[in-house]
Amino acid sequence: MRRLRIAALLAAGGFVVAGCSAPGPEEVTFFADGNTVNVTPLASCDIKSAQCTTRPDAAGKLRIRPGKPVQISVPSAIAETPWKVTVQYVNGKGEPQELKQDIITSLDRFAYTVTTPRPDDQILVVEVAQASVISQTGRPEDAEAVTTAIWSLQVEPPAA
């Protein structure tokens, strides 16, 4: 029942950066095309103190060839909460494609693999957003999902 409520909340409202809760120094690992990068959050917030921290230079960077998947590994502090993967990519002609998004609400998933529909598609950005479900009144029916941290992988074009 709890998972259904969380899934419904996330599907209905998406994630909104607000209110915030700090994930601490947690890192997300991105692996693609034979390379790995550990990334700290671009932004993280603490629900209790309402304090947010931003680190614009925290985005990870990897060189990835078209059609190659990106594997994501998250620590338990993220896996045990709802989290979302958002992917921006272009087709073989360089035309932007619709964002791909997947919301993970199993509360026990530590990995995710990003793929593109066609072998000549080029991934540009992969983001992981962690959510917390909060209620201002303490009643479950008033609960809403808020984004509490964001990790980002910026893809560098392959060497010519």
Short mmCIF file of C-alpha atoms in Angstrom, two decimals:
data_model
loop_
_atom_site.label_atom_id
_atom_site.label_comp_id
_atom_site.label_asym_id
_atom_site.label_seq_id
_atom_site.Cartn_x
_atom_site.Cartn_y
_atom_site.Cartn_z
CA MET A 1 0.00 0.00 0.00
CA ARG A 2 2.83 2.42 0.87
CA ARG A 3 4.56 1.78 -2.46
CA LEU A 4 1.34 2.43 -4.35
CA ARG A 5 0.85 5.73 -2.53
CA ILE A 6 4.45 6.77 -3.24
CA ALA A 7 4.17 5.71 -6.89
CA ALA A 8 0.90 7.62 -7.28
CA LEU A 9 2.38 10.73 -5.69
CA LEU A 10 5.47 10.64 -7.87
CA ALA A 11 3.54 9.93 -11.05
CA ALA A 12 0.98 12.64 -10.39
CA GLY A 13 3.32 15.44 -9.36
CA GLY A 14 6.78 14.41 -10.50
CA PHE A 15 9.68 15.60 -8.39
CA VAL A 16 9.87 19.22 -7.34
CA VAL A 17 12.93 20.73 -5.71
CA ALA A 18 11.52 22.17 -2.52
CA GLY A 19 11.69 21.82 1.22
CA CYS A 20 14.72 19.55 0.80
CA SER A 21 16.58 16.81 2.80
CA ALA A 22 20.34 16.24 2.77
CA PRO A 23 21.65 12.95 1.48
CA GLY A 24 25.01 13.76 3.02
CA PRO A 25 28.15 13.14 1.05
CA GLU A 26 26.55 10.23 -0.83
CA GLU A 27 27.97 9.55 -4.28
CA VAL A 28 26.32 8.08 -7.34
CA THR A 29 28.53 6.03 -9.65
CA PHE A 30 28.11 6.26 -13.43
CA PHE A 31 29.82 3.68 -15.68
CA ALA A 32 29.85 3.86 -19.48
CA ASP A 33 32.02 2.86 -22.39
CA GLY A 34 34.74 1.46 -20.10
CA ASN A 35 34.98 4.46 -17.78
CA THR A 36 33.64 5.24 -14.30
CA VAL A 37 32.99 8.46 -12.41
CA ASN A 38 31.73 8.97 -8.84
CA VAL A 39 29.55 12.06 -8.51
CA THR A 40 28.52 14.10 -5.46
CA PRO A 41 25.17 15.93 -5.55
CA LEU A 42 24.77 19.12 -7.60
CA ALA A 43 22.21 20.16 -5.02
CA SER A 44 21.02 18.67 -1.75
CA CYS A 45 18.63 19.86 0.91
CA ASP A 46 17.80 19.00 4.51
CA ILE A 47 14.07 18.85 5.30
CA LYS A 48 14.51 19.46 9.02
CA SER A 49 16.65 22.58 8.74
CA ALA A 50 15.35 23.71 5.31
CA GLN A 51 18.99 24.32 4.35
CA CYS A 52 20.11 23.59 0.79
CA THR A 53 23.59 23.29 -0.63
CA THR A 54 24.50 23.64 -4.30
CA ARG A 55 27.71 22.53 -5.97
CA PRO A 56 27.52 23.58 -9.65
CA ASP A 57 30.90 21.98 -10.38
CA ALA A 58 29.83 18.57 -9.02
CA ALA A 59 28.56 17.19 -12.34
CA GLY A 60 30.46 14.15 -13.52
CA LYS A 61 31.83 13.91 -17.03
CA LEU A 62 32.39 10.86 -19.21
CA ARG A 63 33.24 10.40 -22.88
CA ILE A 64 30.61 8.03 -24.31
CA ARG A 65 30.16 6.84 -27.89
CA PRO A 66 26.70 6.82 -29.53
CA GLY A 67 24.54 3.84 -28.63
CA LYS A 68 26.50 2.94 -25.50
CA PRO A 69 24.53 2.37 -22.29
CA VAL A 70 25.17 4.14 -18.99
CA GLN A 71 25.05 2.07 -15.82
CA ILE A 72 24.12 3.82 -12.57
CA SER A 73 24.91 2.54 -9.09
CA VAL A 74 23.41 4.22 -6.02
CA PRO A 75 24.22 3.69 -2.31
CA SER A 76 21.59 2.41 0.13
CA ALA A 77 20.78 5.94 1.32
CA ILE A 78 19.35 6.57 -2.15
CA ALA A 79 18.09 3.07 -2.99
CA GLU A 80 15.95 3.05 0.15
CA THR A 81 14.04 6.14 -1.04
CA PRO A 82 12.15 6.90 -4.24
CA TRP A 83 14.51 8.09 -6.98
CA LYS A 84 14.21 9.12 -10.59
CA VAL A 85 16.46 8.81 -13.64
CA THR A 86 16.14 11.43 -16.39
CA VAL A 87 17.96 11.06 -19.71
CA GLN A 88 18.49 13.67 -22.40
CA TYR A 89 19.74 12.43 -25.76
CA VAL A 90 19.83 13.19 -29.49
CA ASN A 91 19.27 10.93 -32.47
CA GLY A 92 21.91 10.15 -35.09
CA LYS A 93 21.10 13.42 -36.89
CA GLY A 94 21.72 15.41 -33.70
CA GLU A 95 18.02 16.16 -33.17
CA PRO A 96 16.92 16.38 -29.52
CA GLN A 97 14.61 13.55 -28.48
CA GLU A 98 11.93 13.46 -25.82
CA LEU A 99 13.34 13.11 -22.30
CA LYS A 100 13.32 9.58 -20.96
CA GLN A 101 12.32 9.31 -17.30
CA ASP A 102 11.91 6.38 -14.97
CA ILE A 103 10.80 6.56 -11.35
CA ILE A 104 12.14 3.84 -9.03
CA THR A 105 9.95 3.22 -5.99
CA SER A 106 10.92 -0.33 -5.00
CA LEU A 107 13.03 1.04 -2.09
CA ASP A 108 15.62 -1.69 -2.69
CA ARG A 109 17.02 -1.06 -6.18
CA PHE A 110 20.70 -0.13 -6.27
CA ALA A 111 21.37 -0.07 -10.02
CA TYR A 112 19.84 1.13 -13.26
CA THR A 113 20.97 0.90 -16.89
CA VAL A 114 20.21 3.72 -19.32
CA THR A 115 19.79 2.69 -22.95
CA THR A 116 18.66 4.55 -26.05
CA PRO A 117 16.13 3.29 -28.59
CA ARG A 118 18.54 3.28 -31.57
CA PRO A 119 22.25 2.42 -31.86
CA ASP A 120 23.17 5.85 -33.27
CA ASP A 121 21.47 7.83 -30.46
CA GLN A 122 23.86 9.88 -28.32
CA ILE A 123 23.21 10.32 -24.60
CA LEU A 124 23.92 13.89 -23.50
CA VAL A 125 22.87 14.09 -19.82
CA VAL A 126 21.84 11.54 -17.19
CA GLU A 127 20.44 12.79 -13.89
CA VAL A 128 19.47 10.98 -10.72
CA ALA A 129 17.04 12.73 -8.38
CA GLN A 130 16.34 11.46 -4.85
CA ALA A 131 12.99 12.16 -3.26
CA SER A 132 11.53 12.27 0.20
CA VAL A 133 7.84 11.90 0.87
CA ILE A 134 6.68 14.47 3.42
CA SER A 135 3.41 15.67 4.90
CA GLN A 136 2.85 19.08 6.47
CA THR A 137 -0.02 17.66 8.54
CA GLY A 138 1.43 14.25 9.39
CA ARG A 139 -1.43 12.51 7.59
CA PRO A 140 -0.43 10.07 4.82
CA GLU A 141 -3.14 11.38 2.49
CA ASP A 142 -1.46 14.81 2.57
CA ALA A 143 1.98 13.44 1.70
CA GLU A 144 3.88 14.75 -1.30
CA ALA A 145 7.18 13.90 -2.93
CA VAL A 146 9.94 16.51 -2.99
CA THR A 147 13.34 16.26 -4.60
CA THR A 148 16.04 16.28 -1.94
CA ALA A 149 19.18 15.79 -4.06
CA ILE A 150 20.28 15.71 -7.70
CA TRP A 151 23.33 14.06 -9.27
CA SER A 152 24.28 14.73 -12.89
CA LEU A 153 26.42 13.10 -15.56
CA GLN A 154 27.36 15.32 -18.51
CA VAL A 155 28.42 13.36 -21.56
CA GLU A 156 31.38 14.61 -23.54
CA PRO A 157 31.30 13.87 -27.26
CA PRO A 158 33.58 11.08 -28.44
CA ALA A 159 36.99 12.05 -29.77
CA ALA A 160 36.97 12.59 -33.53
#
